[in-house]
């Protein structure tokens, strides 16, 4: 038995055995499931705070192979990969190129974020600037054969003066797209710069504009990803979509019920929490493939407490917990993040994340996870 770990709120005895979820079971069939994957920083790069991010490409691609081996798709260069929070467009472009090649080599499913983050973050920006930036990133995605996910744009939020500017910009991009794309609505809880996206802070009005974009171009929209942490709104939008347009839930608070669905439909998934939950999430959805909704919920419902903990406010710092759990699970050799974001969550927050994840059996080697947790506590003077 592993010795107790001296967590801040008291000694914790780690789980003796992990879940037995070997790779190779294949992709789920009833739902399309993407994990928005994190990037692994290079802890030995001698860079300053203003320098471009240094990425450990070998470890980053190895983690994607891990997700593919369990049947998950990879949503690349999304906010989980610290897009706009340490990873600039040059780094994201390299990530897309490398991951696209890796996906092709192993037969993995991949989609990638397309945005405007090559534009300056301050100063005046025009709608024309936004279109050109989107076009550059869309061209890269199509060049490398990956499905584009049109991410919400901070620059568009600054430049747009109302719903009509969003309608015109997205219409322009969708006309150019050679294949159907995924539209991404990321709420301000994930990125405060996106407040008032779609031209209004009134969510009903914003929803109407969002749906109008889709209704006018249904042949160019494979699906939508909604990240508003509002299950009722997602269900309402899902029911109003044109036939053939999928809803990919991005709701890291309510994903089991949204994926399970109801008599009027269900959501597919594109989730940051499916980074640490990868093998368990894929297994749960394969259970759902058999029609066993109760079995699916029994597997996935207990994970919600961990997800809500990782995504607690400020929600945008959930990446810290995701990378922390990847380190404890042995997917990387260090707890260092692009931009130094390993410091964005408190020691008690991380300790609770460890306890919840271990209780779920997520660590392939519980002893290794416990050892690394003790080391972190010792570094911070918290070992007792």
Short mmCIF file of C-alpha atoms in Angstrom, two decimals, residues 4 26 42 53 60 98 123 127 144 149 177 182 211 227 230 246 249 271 304 308 355 366 384:
data_model
loop_
_atom_site.label_atom_id
_atom_site.label_comp_id
_atom_site.label_asym_id
_atom_site.label_seq_id
_atom_site.Cartn_x
_atom_site.Cartn_y
_atom_site.Cartn_z
CA UNK A 4 -0.33 8.52 2.89
CA UNK A 26 -11.10 1.74 -31.22
CA UNK A 42 10.57 22.56 -22.67
CA UNK A 53 7.29 29.64 -26.17
CA UNK A 60 3.76 16.91 -26.97
CA UNK A 98 3.68 18.52 -36.63
CA UNK A 123 -4.30 49.23 -30.96
CA UNK A 127 -12.47 43.94 -40.10
CA UNK A 144 -2.20 20.11 -44.05
CA UNK A 149 -12.33 24.95 -36.16
CA UNK A 177 -13.66 27.17 -46.82
CA UNK A 182 -16.67 23.72 -36.88
CA UNK A 211 -27.69 30.59 -35.49
CA UNK A 227 -18.30 26.64 -24.43
CA UNK A 230 -24.80 26.60 -19.72
CA UNK A 246 -23.64 18.65 -35.21
CA UNK A 249 -20.31 20.19 -26.37
CA UNK A 271 -13.62 19.05 -24.41
CA UNK A 304 -17.71 15.96 -12.98
CA UNK A 308 -15.71 21.50 -12.05
CA UNK A 355 -6.93 13.63 -4.65
CA UNK A 366 -0.45 5.62 -8.34
CA UNK A 384 4.57 17.38 6.93
#
